[in-house]
Amino acid sequence: MGKIGCASLEFEKKPYIKASACVAGKKEGEGPLGPDIDKIIEKPEAGQNCWEEAESELQRQMLEILLEKGGVSRKSLRYIFAGDLLGQIIATSFAVEDYRVPLFGLYGACSTMGEAMSLASIVVSAGYADNVVAMTSSHFASAEKQFRFPLDYGSQRPLSSTWTVTGSGGVIISSEKSNVAIRGITTGRIIDYGVTDSMNMGAAMAPAACDLIYQNLADFEIKPDFYDAIYTGDLGKVGQTILIDLLLERGVDITSVHHDCGIEIFDNERQGTYSGGSGCGCSAVTLCSRIIKKLEMGELNRVLFVPTGALLSTTSFNEGKSVPGIAHGVILERMN
Amino acid sequence: MGKIGCASLEFEKKPYIKASACVAGKKEGEGPLGPDIDKIIEKPEAGQNCWEEAESELQRQMLEILLEKGGVSRKSLRYIFAGDLLGQIIATSFAVEDYRVPLFGLYGACSTMGEAMSLASIVVSAGYADNVVAMTSSHFASAEKQFRFPLDYGSQRPLSSTWTVTGSGGVIISSEKSNVAIRGITTGRIIDYGVTDSMNMGAAMAPAACDLIYQNLADFEIKPDFYDAIYTGDLGKVGQTILIDLLLERGVDITSVHHDCGIEIFDNERQGTYSGGSGCGCSAVTLCSRIIKKLEMGELNRVLFVPTGALLSTTSFNEGKSVPGIAHGVILERMN
C-alpha cells in the first residue's frame, strides 16, 4: 500500500466520492448521456457576455448542484482542485472567486479531471482534508476561440477533429464512506510522438493514454480484465484505434474493456461530431453522468478512468512545435 | 498537527528541502542576487529559436543543476510539480518531456512556486513520495509577448510596472532530513479587488497576499514576529505599500519582518525596473539563491514564503474584466 511501482499510489485509507454533478449544453443534452446530466444549459452564452464568462457560469452552476447534492457547505469545503483549457485558466478563476475556498489551480489540458481527482484523493487519504472538490469545464466556443478559428469563419472540420464539449463536471472527494471509493491513482508523464495536427487531438493523446494504461497495469501487476471498464477521456474514434494498436504492440489487449468518453457523449452519426467529443468537460461530464452512476448501481465494479490531455497551445503550434500529450489515471471501485 | 484553522496544514512528518537551484538571465545576474545564482544565461534566447523555447531551456538547465546538487537521479524522482505563466504552461511541458517523470501541471500565475511546494510537501509528508521536484520559471520576453505588447514597439512602462524575471528556480522536497524543513503551508484563495490595470500587478496581488498572511497568522494563532522574515513574491514597491496598509487596517503590522522578492532581486534605481521584479521566476530565484541559503547559514530561522500571483489573461483583460490575485504560503524552518 502507498507507493506502487513507478507512478502509482494505492490508498491505505481510501477516499470516497461523496457526490458528483454535471451541467452541459444543448447539444450534449441531446446526446446519449442527456437524461443523466443534472442540468442542461440551453443557450451557449449561459446568460453571460462572452464565451469565457459562459464557461465560468457552467462551473458555478455545477458547483451549486454539487454542494447541494453532497450536503456540503462552502465553509466545510477544504480545497478546490480545478482547471480548464483556457490560457491562465480564467474560466476556473472567475468561477470560484466568490466561493472563497482555498484553490489549487491546475493545468492538465483535457486530463484535468484526472489530475484534480488524483491530488484531491492524496489530500483526503493523507487526512489533510475531509471534503475536497475536484472539477473542470470546457466550452465549445471558448475553446474554438482559444485554439482554432473564429466560429464566424465557418471553417471546415476534418474527419479526425473532435467537438469540444460544453459542460462542467465535478466530484466531492471525502473521507466519509460512500459506495464508490478511489482505490488508487497512476500519474501521467508527458509523451510526445511529434504530432503537429491541431485537428487530430486523438492522435496526439493516444500515446499518453497508452503509456498511462501500460504503467497502471505494470505498477499494480494486473491485466486489463482487472477492470470492468477502462474509460479514456477524449480520444475519439481516431484516437481509440491508435490506442488499441499501440497497446497491442506492447502485448496488451484492452478491446473488450475499453470505452472512450469522447465516443460515449455524442451520437457521432446523428450529431455530426466526427471523431467524438473532447475538452476537459468531456470526461468530467461522462464520469459524473454515466460512470459513477454505473458504479453506484452495481453495473460496474471497478473502473480505470483515464482523462487524456493534448497540451496544445496556439503559440507553440504556430512556432511549428508538436502537441505533447498527458493522461492521469484514477481507479474507481464500487464498495459493498 | 495536520489541519490547522481554515486553510493551513502543519506537517507531523516534516518534508525537507534536499537541494535548491536557480538559473537566471544577464540582468538578474547583474542584480543583488547575482553572486548566489547557480548559473547566469547571458543571452536571452538561451540558444533556442523563440522566447518560449528559451524559457523551457531555463527550466531544463535549472533541473540538471538541481538533480546534480541533490544527488538524485531522474529515476528516483517520483513527481514533478511545475507550471509557468504561458498559456497551457508550454514552457513547462516542453521543458520536462524528456525527463519522463510523472507531472502535475499547475497554474497559479506568479504564486506557482508556493503552490508547487505546497503540493510537493503534502505528497512527501503523507509518505507517497521520497523525492519530488517543485519548480517554475518565467522569461521577460515570453511574458511581454504573452501579456502585453511586442517588445519591438518599445512601449513606455508606467512607474507601477514590474519587470518579469528571466529565470527558473526549483527545489527537491524530500523525506530525508536536511537543515531546512517545511513546517506547514497555507493555501490561498482567489481575491479580487477589481483591479483592471495590467501594468500594476502589485496592486492586483496585494489583497491576496494580505488575505494569505492574515489567514496564516490566524490559523497558527501567531503574530508576525513568529517569523524572522515574511517574503512575498513579486508585489514590488507599489504592492508592498498596499499590503502593509491593508494588514494595518486589520490590526497586523508586518513592517519589521516584511521583504518582497520583487524588491530584492533587482536594484531598481540602477537597473530601471520601476516597481520591482515579477513573474514566477522572481520568487523562485530569490528563494533558491537567497532565502534558503540564509536559512542554511542560520541568518534566518523561520520564514513565511508567500509567492503571489496575478491571474492576468489577455482574453479576460481585453473583455474588461479584473485581474484577480492568489497567494500560496510555505513555512520554512531551519533545523538544528
XYZ file of C-alpha atoms in Angstrom:
672
model
C 0.000 0.000 0.000
C 1.141 3.567 -0.599
C 3.670 3.837 -3.431
C 3.179 1.184 -6.086
C 5.640 0.748 -8.961
C 6.987 3.799 -10.758
C 3.996 6.070 -10.972
C 1.097 4.762 -8.902
C -0.364 5.007 -5.420
C -2.719 2.577 -3.701
C -4.523 4.280 -0.847
C -4.493 2.568 2.503
C -7.156 4.943 3.782
C -9.457 5.186 0.774
C -11.059 8.450 -0.241
C -14.676 8.243 -1.387
C -16.857 10.024 -3.885
C -19.460 11.707 -1.752
C -21.298 13.360 -4.637
C -20.945 14.140 -8.309
C -22.638 16.675 -10.548
C -22.544 17.902 -14.116
C -24.119 20.522 -16.309
C -23.832 20.689 -20.088
C -25.025 22.453 -23.202
C -27.948 21.741 -25.502
C -26.001 19.531 -27.918
C -24.681 17.385 -25.080
C -28.192 17.218 -23.669
C -29.413 15.818 -26.996
C -26.721 13.125 -26.895
C -26.802 9.681 -25.277
C -25.908 10.999 -21.806
C -28.586 13.713 -21.843
C -31.016 12.072 -19.419
C -28.281 11.672 -16.796
C -26.919 15.229 -16.941
C -28.059 17.217 -13.903
C -28.853 20.398 -15.799
C -28.915 21.350 -19.455
C -27.990 24.949 -20.177
C -29.922 25.649 -23.372
C -28.148 28.777 -24.575
C -24.402 28.672 -25.233
C -23.940 32.132 -23.660
C -25.425 30.850 -20.387
C -26.704 34.373 -19.798
C -23.215 35.882 -19.864
C -21.465 38.416 -22.088
C -18.752 36.263 -23.620
C -17.757 32.637 -24.079
C -15.223 32.643 -21.250
C -17.790 34.002 -18.811
C -20.250 31.411 -20.068
C -17.735 28.691 -19.240
C -17.280 30.118 -15.726
C -21.047 30.099 -15.352
C -21.114 26.371 -16.196
C -18.655 25.745 -13.358
C -20.645 27.878 -10.931
C -23.947 26.176 -11.723
C -22.328 22.752 -11.484
C -20.715 23.628 -8.148
C -24.030 24.790 -6.669
C -25.672 21.493 -7.635
C -22.662 19.512 -6.404
C -22.596 21.117 -2.959
C -26.328 20.665 -2.592
C -26.176 17.013 -3.634
C -23.314 16.382 -1.230
C -24.906 18.346 1.601
C -21.613 20.173 1.977
C -21.468 23.892 2.725
C -18.863 26.172 1.184
C -17.324 26.562 4.619
C -16.803 22.862 5.169
C -15.071 22.566 1.811
C -11.352 22.492 2.477
C -9.937 22.822 -1.032
C -10.927 23.101 -4.661
C -8.692 21.431 -7.253
C -9.673 22.787 -10.650
C -8.575 23.964 -14.040
C -9.686 24.375 -17.622
C -8.308 24.741 -21.139
C -8.122 28.495 -21.402
C -4.932 30.486 -21.051
C -4.291 31.233 -17.371
C -7.314 29.013 -16.531
C -9.629 32.039 -16.442
C -12.833 30.011 -16.627
C -11.878 28.483 -13.266
C -10.519 31.633 -11.591
C -13.610 33.687 -12.254
C -15.926 30.771 -11.477
C -14.637 30.073 -7.995
C -13.633 33.505 -6.744
C -16.885 34.137 -4.880
C -16.584 30.822 -3.045
C -13.533 31.918 -1.069
C -12.275 28.342 -0.797
C -8.507 27.603 -0.936
C -7.730 26.752 -4.557
C -5.092 24.676 -6.279
C -5.209 25.773 -9.910
C -4.251 23.025 -12.339
C -3.385 22.727 -15.975
C -3.513 19.267 -17.483
C -5.439 20.129 -20.655
C -8.273 17.599 -21.078
C -6.685 15.345 -18.446
C -7.527 17.925 -15.768
C -10.367 15.924 -14.196
C -7.955 13.034 -13.588
C -5.252 15.330 -12.259
C -7.697 17.105 -9.939
C -9.147 13.829 -8.631
C -5.642 12.427 -8.095
C -4.489 15.357 -5.981
C -7.802 15.592 -4.133
C -7.547 11.878 -3.316
C -3.999 12.300 -1.992
C -5.037 15.145 0.286
C -8.088 13.308 1.655
C -6.304 9.980 2.014
C -3.482 11.658 3.937
C -6.016 13.064 6.397
C -5.369 16.667 5.373
C -8.967 17.358 4.369
C -12.408 15.829 4.792
C -14.215 17.311 1.812
C -12.497 18.482 -1.341
C -13.892 19.349 -4.760
C -12.227 18.214 -7.994
C -13.759 19.860 -11.032
C -13.232 21.172 -14.518
C -15.034 22.553 -17.562
C -14.805 23.264 -21.248
C -16.916 25.223 -23.701
C -17.082 24.631 -27.432
C -16.953 28.306 -28.319
C -14.298 29.436 -25.835
C -12.095 26.523 -26.940
C -12.514 27.212 -30.664
C -11.707 30.885 -29.992
C -8.662 29.967 -27.913
C -7.223 27.240 -30.098
C -8.536 27.335 -33.654
C -10.531 29.735 -35.818
C -13.272 32.281 -35.094
C -16.580 30.443 -35.308
C -17.842 33.004 -37.842
C -15.329 31.765 -40.406
C -17.364 28.580 -40.639
C -14.150 26.594 -41.145
C -14.498 23.053 -42.393
C -13.694 20.345 -39.891
C -11.634 17.317 -40.903
C -12.909 13.853 -40.007
C -10.235 13.468 -37.332
C -11.455 16.559 -35.497
C -13.359 16.348 -32.245
C -16.086 18.566 -30.858
C -15.250 20.349 -27.606
C -17.889 19.555 -25.017
C -19.746 22.473 -23.454
C -20.048 21.329 -19.898
C -18.662 21.126 -16.411
C -18.360 18.178 -14.079
C -17.175 17.843 -10.521
C -16.996 15.478 -7.578
C -16.704 15.878 -3.830
C -13.945 13.584 -2.632
C -14.424 12.805 1.008
C -13.130 10.815 3.946
C -16.704 9.784 4.670
C -17.645 6.359 3.334
C -19.878 6.053 0.300
C -20.345 3.235 -2.176
C -17.732 4.486 -4.651
C -14.124 4.597 -3.466
C -10.887 5.669 -5.083
C -8.578 2.716 -4.768
C -5.521 4.350 -6.266
C -4.089 6.592 -8.934
C -1.484 6.484 -11.680
C 0.139 9.791 -12.583
C 0.987 10.545 -16.169
C 4.080 11.990 -17.731
C 4.363 13.986 -20.905
C 4.505 11.818 -24.006
C 5.304 13.441 -27.322
C 5.186 11.443 -30.545
C 5.608 14.602 -32.607
C 2.014 15.046 -33.782
C 1.608 18.578 -35.180
C -2.009 18.468 -36.372
C -4.240 20.535 -34.098
C -7.266 18.959 -35.800
C -6.235 15.467 -34.698
C -6.046 15.590 -30.944
C -6.863 11.894 -30.658
C -3.562 11.016 -32.314
C -1.685 13.419 -30.038
C -3.166 11.915 -26.885
C -3.301 8.205 -27.706
C 0.408 7.602 -26.909
C -0.033 9.231 -23.484
C -3.101 7.095 -22.805
C -1.126 4.006 -23.889
C 1.753 4.906 -21.567
C -0.594 5.529 -18.634
C -2.611 2.337 -19.038
C 0.514 0.242 -19.566
C 2.111 1.788 -16.461
C -1.012 1.252 -14.386
C -1.151 -2.434 -15.309
C 2.578 -2.827 -14.646
C 2.554 -0.942 -11.326
C -0.377 -2.927 -9.927
C 0.750 -6.162 -11.629
C -2.637 -6.730 -13.168
C -4.189 -7.460 -16.565
C -6.844 -5.361 -18.331
C -9.626 -7.668 -17.120
C -8.911 -6.495 -13.578
C -11.198 -3.684 -14.679
C -14.802 -3.940 -15.829
C -14.082 -0.869 -17.930
C -11.211 1.394 -18.871
C -12.548 4.814 -19.867
C -10.166 7.143 -21.683
C -11.063 10.816 -21.815
C -11.483 12.117 -25.310
C -9.501 10.125 -27.824
C -12.483 9.833 -30.118
C -12.708 7.132 -32.756
C -9.416 8.017 -34.411
C -7.527 8.042 -31.118
C -9.188 4.860 -29.890
C -7.890 2.899 -32.873
C -4.382 4.222 -32.298
C -4.507 3.453 -28.568
C -5.639 -0.122 -29.096
C -2.924 -0.663 -31.729
C -0.193 0.853 -29.566
C -1.119 -1.316 -26.610
C -1.345 -4.428 -28.781
C 2.219 -3.709 -29.933
C 3.174 -3.889 -26.264
C 1.264 -7.130 -25.775
C -1.772 -5.672 -24.032
C -5.292 -6.138 -25.388
C -7.877 -3.764 -23.937
C -10.500 -4.144 -26.693
C -13.027 -5.917 -24.501
C -12.957 -3.318 -21.714
C -12.141 -0.073 -23.489
C -14.554 2.847 -23.706
C -13.862 6.450 -24.550
C -15.838 9.332 -23.060
C -15.458 11.192 -26.355
C -17.272 8.382 -28.141
C -19.937 7.975 -25.441
C -21.006 11.587 -25.076
C -22.264 12.224 -28.610
C -24.054 10.167 -31.201
C -21.453 10.955 -33.836
C -23.536 9.846 -36.797
C -26.550 11.871 -35.844
C -24.813 14.826 -34.205
C -22.012 15.443 -36.719
C -19.226 15.416 -34.173
C -16.847 13.423 -36.391
C -14.240 11.664 -34.247
C -16.116 12.404 -30.995
C -16.270 14.790 -28.078
C -13.293 16.423 -26.404
C -12.333 19.060 -23.881
C -11.909 18.879 -20.100
C -15.691 18.770 -19.826
C -15.947 15.610 -21.945
C -14.500 13.134 -19.457
C -15.828 15.108 -16.477
C -19.421 15.089 -17.726
C -19.239 11.436 -18.781
C -17.832 10.484 -15.369
C -20.454 12.425 -13.461
C -23.426 11.416 -15.586
C -22.667 7.825 -16.551
C -19.624 6.189 -14.980
C -20.240 6.975 -11.318
C -23.931 6.054 -11.640
C -22.989 2.694 -13.158
C -20.662 2.089 -10.211
C -23.323 3.119 -7.725
C -25.868 0.838 -9.340
C -23.512 -2.112 -9.499
C -23.394 -2.269 -13.302
C -19.667 -1.724 -12.986
C -17.498 -2.737 -10.067
C -14.074 -1.459 -10.964
C -13.138 1.231 -13.466
C -9.893 2.812 -14.607
C -10.770 6.405 -15.508
C -8.087 7.949 -17.717
C -8.736 11.532 -18.845
C -6.345 12.410 -21.636
C -4.885 15.812 -22.414
C -3.313 17.323 -25.525
C -1.064 20.171 -24.453
C -1.990 22.295 -27.440
C -1.035 25.967 -27.442
C -1.508 28.320 -30.365
C 1.843 29.905 -29.584
C 3.889 26.717 -29.712
C 1.715 25.306 -32.513
C 2.302 28.380 -34.680
C 6.000 28.026 -33.941
C 5.814 24.583 -35.549
C 6.096 22.584 -32.381
C 4.339 19.326 -31.656
C 1.352 18.737 -29.401
C 2.527 16.634 -26.440
C 0.020 14.535 -24.536
C -0.535 13.580 -20.911
C -3.021 11.313 -19.123
C -3.937 10.805 -15.477
C -5.475 7.578 -14.178
C -7.906 7.120 -11.290
C -9.102 3.699 -10.105
C -12.742 3.794 -9.053
C -14.225 0.910 -7.147
C -17.714 0.028 -6.012
C -17.837 -0.740 -2.299
C -20.374 -3.208 -0.947
C -0.946 18.749 13.765
C -2.464 18.144 10.359
C -5.294 20.549 9.565
C -4.881 23.926 11.235
C -7.600 26.596 11.051
C -9.398 27.229 7.779
C -6.642 26.965 5.232
C -3.423 25.641 6.757
C -1.602 22.398 7.393
C 1.104 21.724 9.944
C 3.082 18.638 8.978
C 3.564 15.977 11.593
C 6.150 14.264 9.422
C 8.058 17.223 8.047
C 9.263 17.309 4.462
C 12.735 18.757 3.916
C 14.459 20.753 1.245
C 17.141 18.447 -0.010
C 18.513 20.805 -2.646
C 17.672 24.022 -4.447
C 18.896 25.511 -7.701
C 18.302 28.506 -9.907
C 19.397 29.917 -13.221
C 18.669 33.426 -14.469
C 19.346 35.956 -17.188
C 22.052 38.587 -17.520
C 20.035 41.393 -15.944
C 19.203 39.251 -12.903
C 22.870 38.266 -12.711
C 23.817 41.940 -12.509
C 21.371 42.452 -9.633
C 21.904 41.975 -5.901
C 21.317 38.201 -6.015
C 23.751 37.645 -8.908
C 26.558 36.041 -6.896
C 24.174 33.446 -5.437
C 22.523 32.385 -8.691
C 23.832 28.987 -9.814
C 24.146 29.855 -13.472
C 23.719 33.042 -15.473
C 22.442 32.550 -19.006
C 23.941 35.511 -20.817
C 21.785 35.548 -23.954
C 18.004 35.891 -23.624
C 17.433 33.307 -26.382
C 19.384 30.716 -24.366
C 20.429 29.171 -27.666
C 16.836 28.496 -28.751
C 14.639 29.687 -31.618
C 11.946 31.579 -29.721
C 11.223 33.035 -26.297
C 9.035 30.145 -25.195
C 11.734 27.629 -26.039
C 14.241 29.819 -24.226
C 12.071 29.659 -21.125
C 11.895 25.866 -21.389
C 15.673 25.816 -21.666
C 15.959 27.762 -18.393
C 13.900 25.066 -16.686
C 15.957 22.270 -18.218
C 19.292 23.813 -17.198
C 17.989 24.501 -13.698
C 16.699 20.940 -13.369
C 20.063 19.465 -14.393
C 21.836 21.524 -11.724
C 19.156 20.715 -9.155
C 19.340 16.959 -9.645
C 23.121 17.055 -9.521
C 23.158 19.148 -6.347
C 20.651 16.826 -4.709
C 22.371 13.672 -5.908
C 19.020 12.465 -7.172
C 18.651 10.615 -10.456
C 15.710 11.152 -12.784
C 14.547 7.653 -11.971
C 14.381 8.231 -8.238
C 12.319 11.365 -8.762
C 8.715 10.440 -8.091
C 6.889 13.552 -9.272
C 7.438 16.990 -10.724
C 5.067 19.760 -9.670
C 5.545 22.651 -12.064
C 3.975 25.422 -14.059
C 4.642 28.788 -15.635
C 2.845 31.892 -16.874
C 2.328 30.977 -20.501
C -0.962 29.771 -21.937
C -1.242 25.983 -21.479
C 2.036 26.138 -19.461
C 4.080 25.334 -22.556
C 7.390 26.375 -21.037
C 6.959 23.584 -18.503
C 5.539 20.916 -20.828
C 8.366 21.161 -23.318
C 10.991 21.509 -20.583
C 10.163 18.325 -18.736
C 9.029 15.999 -21.515
C 12.409 14.316 -21.909
C 12.595 13.555 -18.189
C 9.693 11.108 -18.315
C 8.775 11.809 -14.698
C 5.092 11.874 -13.614
C 3.983 15.500 -13.789
C 1.343 17.549 -12.043
C 0.961 20.667 -14.186
C -0.047 23.742 -12.193
C -1.276 27.218 -12.883
C -1.022 29.707 -10.059
C 0.442 32.608 -12.052
C 3.406 34.014 -10.100
C 2.318 32.082 -6.992
C 3.236 28.822 -8.736
C 6.385 28.186 -6.689
C 4.315 28.307 -3.489
C 1.596 26.118 -4.979
C 4.143 23.563 -6.247
C 5.991 23.454 -2.911
C 2.692 23.084 -1.033
C 1.556 20.087 -3.057
C 5.024 18.542 -3.095
C 5.164 18.877 0.700
C 1.772 17.217 1.094
C 2.828 14.258 -1.038
C 6.149 13.776 0.761
C 4.702 14.322 4.230
C 1.980 11.746 3.514
C 4.659 9.194 2.644
C 3.597 8.996 -1.015
C 6.998 10.031 -2.361
C 10.564 10.385 -1.176
C 11.893 12.907 -3.687
C 9.755 15.393 -5.527
C 10.681 18.477 -7.536
C 8.761 21.756 -7.221
C 9.805 24.250 -9.859
C 8.767 27.121 -12.081
C 10.086 29.733 -14.499
C 9.383 32.983 -16.244
C 11.045 34.884 -19.058
C 10.843 38.614 -19.615
C 10.317 38.326 -23.355
C 7.860 35.407 -23.393
C 5.786 37.162 -20.726
C 5.721 40.515 -22.534
C 4.711 38.687 -25.714
C 2.002 36.756 -23.896
C 0.556 39.537 -21.785
C 1.430 42.986 -23.102
C 2.985 44.456 -26.256
C 5.564 43.189 -28.738
C 8.978 44.258 -27.430
C 9.739 45.960 -30.764
C 7.039 48.568 -30.078
C 9.297 49.949 -27.364
C 6.214 50.752 -25.264
C 6.709 53.072 -22.313
C 6.419 51.460 -18.901
C 4.499 53.184 -16.093
C 6.163 53.507 -12.687
C 3.842 50.873 -11.221
C 5.002 48.276 -13.747
C 7.279 45.430 -12.794
C 9.952 43.645 -14.780
C 9.347 39.948 -15.419
C 12.324 37.951 -14.190
C 14.085 35.733 -16.698
C 14.887 32.727 -14.590
C 13.927 29.369 -13.219
C 14.131 28.043 -9.691
C 13.394 24.664 -8.184
C 13.742 22.591 -5.049
C 13.842 18.895 -4.278
C 11.436 18.237 -1.436
C 12.390 15.066 0.333
C 11.604 12.801 3.239
C 15.321 12.719 4.041
C 16.374 15.122 6.782
C 18.252 18.287 5.910
C 18.657 21.518 7.798
C 15.701 23.267 6.163
C 12.251 21.812 6.811
C 8.782 22.748 5.682
C 6.776 23.167 8.841
C 3.459 23.835 7.178
C 1.546 25.554 4.423
C -1.343 27.961 3.995
C -3.319 27.677 0.774
C -4.635 30.782 -0.908
C -7.986 31.553 -2.386
C -8.789 33.932 -5.195
C -9.103 37.519 -4.043
C -10.398 40.108 -6.469
C -10.500 43.789 -5.538
C -11.417 44.747 -9.102
C -8.002 46.000 -10.276
C -8.059 46.283 -14.082
C -4.604 47.764 -14.730
C -2.305 45.162 -16.298
C 0.625 47.495 -15.628
C 0.019 47.435 -11.889
C 0.252 43.810 -10.862
C 1.384 44.753 -7.355
C -1.991 46.314 -6.656
C -3.792 43.265 -8.049
C -1.834 40.848 -5.852
C -1.506 42.777 -2.580
C -5.039 41.912 -1.363
C -4.351 38.195 -1.951
C -1.054 38.461 -0.054
C -2.864 40.262 2.763
C -5.535 37.562 2.919
C -2.930 34.781 2.933
C -0.720 36.305 5.616
C -3.692 37.185 7.793
C -5.060 33.659 7.423
C -1.677 32.103 8.214
C -1.338 34.116 11.422
C -4.935 33.316 12.406
C -4.690 29.590 11.605
C -1.455 29.116 13.563
C -2.511 31.616 16.261
C 0.726 33.540 15.957
C 1.928 37.113 15.472
C 4.174 38.356 12.660
C 7.274 38.162 14.896
C 6.877 34.374 14.915
C 8.778 34.737 11.663
C 12.225 36.209 11.153
C 11.034 37.197 7.715
C 7.883 37.153 5.588
C 8.818 37.157 1.904
C 6.067 37.972 -0.573
C 6.648 37.039 -4.189
C 6.545 39.990 -6.514
C 4.455 42.823 -5.136
C 7.194 45.334 -5.870
C 7.343 48.685 -4.126
C 3.809 49.704 -5.095
C 2.296 46.424 -3.935
C 4.349 46.363 -0.728
C 2.895 49.689 0.396
C -0.631 48.448 -0.293
C -0.026 45.146 1.526
C 1.338 46.854 4.632
C -1.594 49.285 4.681
C -4.189 46.539 4.173
C -2.742 44.476 7.011
C -2.520 47.518 9.304
C -6.235 48.090 8.684
C -6.761 44.587 10.052
C -4.537 45.286 13.054
C -1.442 43.437 11.824
C 1.919 45.167 11.482
C 4.452 43.276 9.370
C 6.761 46.218 8.603
C 9.659 44.894 10.660
C 9.683 41.451 9.040
C 8.404 42.044 5.517
C 10.538 41.569 2.415
C 9.459 41.204 -1.182
C 11.337 39.075 -3.688
C 10.448 41.601 -6.396
C 12.274 44.303 -4.465
C 15.246 42.098 -3.569
C 16.041 40.719 -6.997
C 16.839 43.980 -8.798
C 18.497 47.232 -7.822
C 15.546 49.257 -9.076
C 17.361 52.598 -9.133
C 20.293 51.306 -11.092
C 18.507 48.706 -13.214
C 15.400 50.679 -14.226
C 12.941 48.018 -13.120
C 10.490 50.538 -11.626
C 8.299 48.837 -9.034
C 10.486 45.687 -8.979
C 10.770 42.189 -10.384
C 7.867 39.856 -11.119
C 6.981 36.554 -12.764
C 7.005 33.004 -11.422
C 10.791 33.094 -11.653
C 11.071 36.097 -9.326
C 10.111 34.375 -6.076
C 11.599 31.059 -7.214
C 15.028 32.541 -7.975
C 15.028 34.648 -4.789
C 14.092 31.592 -2.728
C 16.747 29.397 -4.292
C 19.541 31.966 -4.300
C 18.977 33.907 -1.086
C 16.270 32.702 1.273
C 17.222 29.029 1.543
C 20.912 29.928 1.914
C 20.099 32.318 4.765
C 18.172 29.529 6.451
C 21.007 27.070 5.915
C 23.545 29.507 7.325
C 21.409 30.384 10.343
C 20.879 34.008 9.358
C 17.175 33.235 9.353
C 15.447 30.600 11.439
C 11.859 30.777 10.332
C 10.432 32.245 7.146
C 6.955 32.564 5.672
C 7.428 32.389 1.904
C 4.395 33.788 0.076
C 4.612 33.805 -3.732
C 1.858 35.995 -5.117
C 0.045 35.570 -8.417
C -1.979 37.917 -10.586
C -4.325 35.847 -12.712
C -3.904 38.091 -15.732
C -5.163 36.892 -19.095
C -5.229 38.980 -22.240
C -8.591 37.477 -23.141
C -10.363 38.413 -19.926
C -8.393 41.679 -19.664
C -9.491 42.737 -23.156
C -13.039 41.851 -22.183
C -12.757 44.454 -19.422
C -12.501 42.029 -16.553
C -10.433 42.485 -13.440
C -7.168 40.780 -12.549
C -7.816 38.523 -9.548
C -4.948 37.555 -7.272
C -3.902 34.461 -5.358
C -1.057 33.677 -2.965
C 0.306 30.451 -1.504
C 2.253 30.341 1.772
C 5.016 27.936 2.797
C 6.602 27.967 6.260
C 10.326 27.232 6.073
C 12.249 26.445 9.209
C 15.900 25.922 9.999
C 16.513 22.651 11.813
C 19.360 22.370 14.278
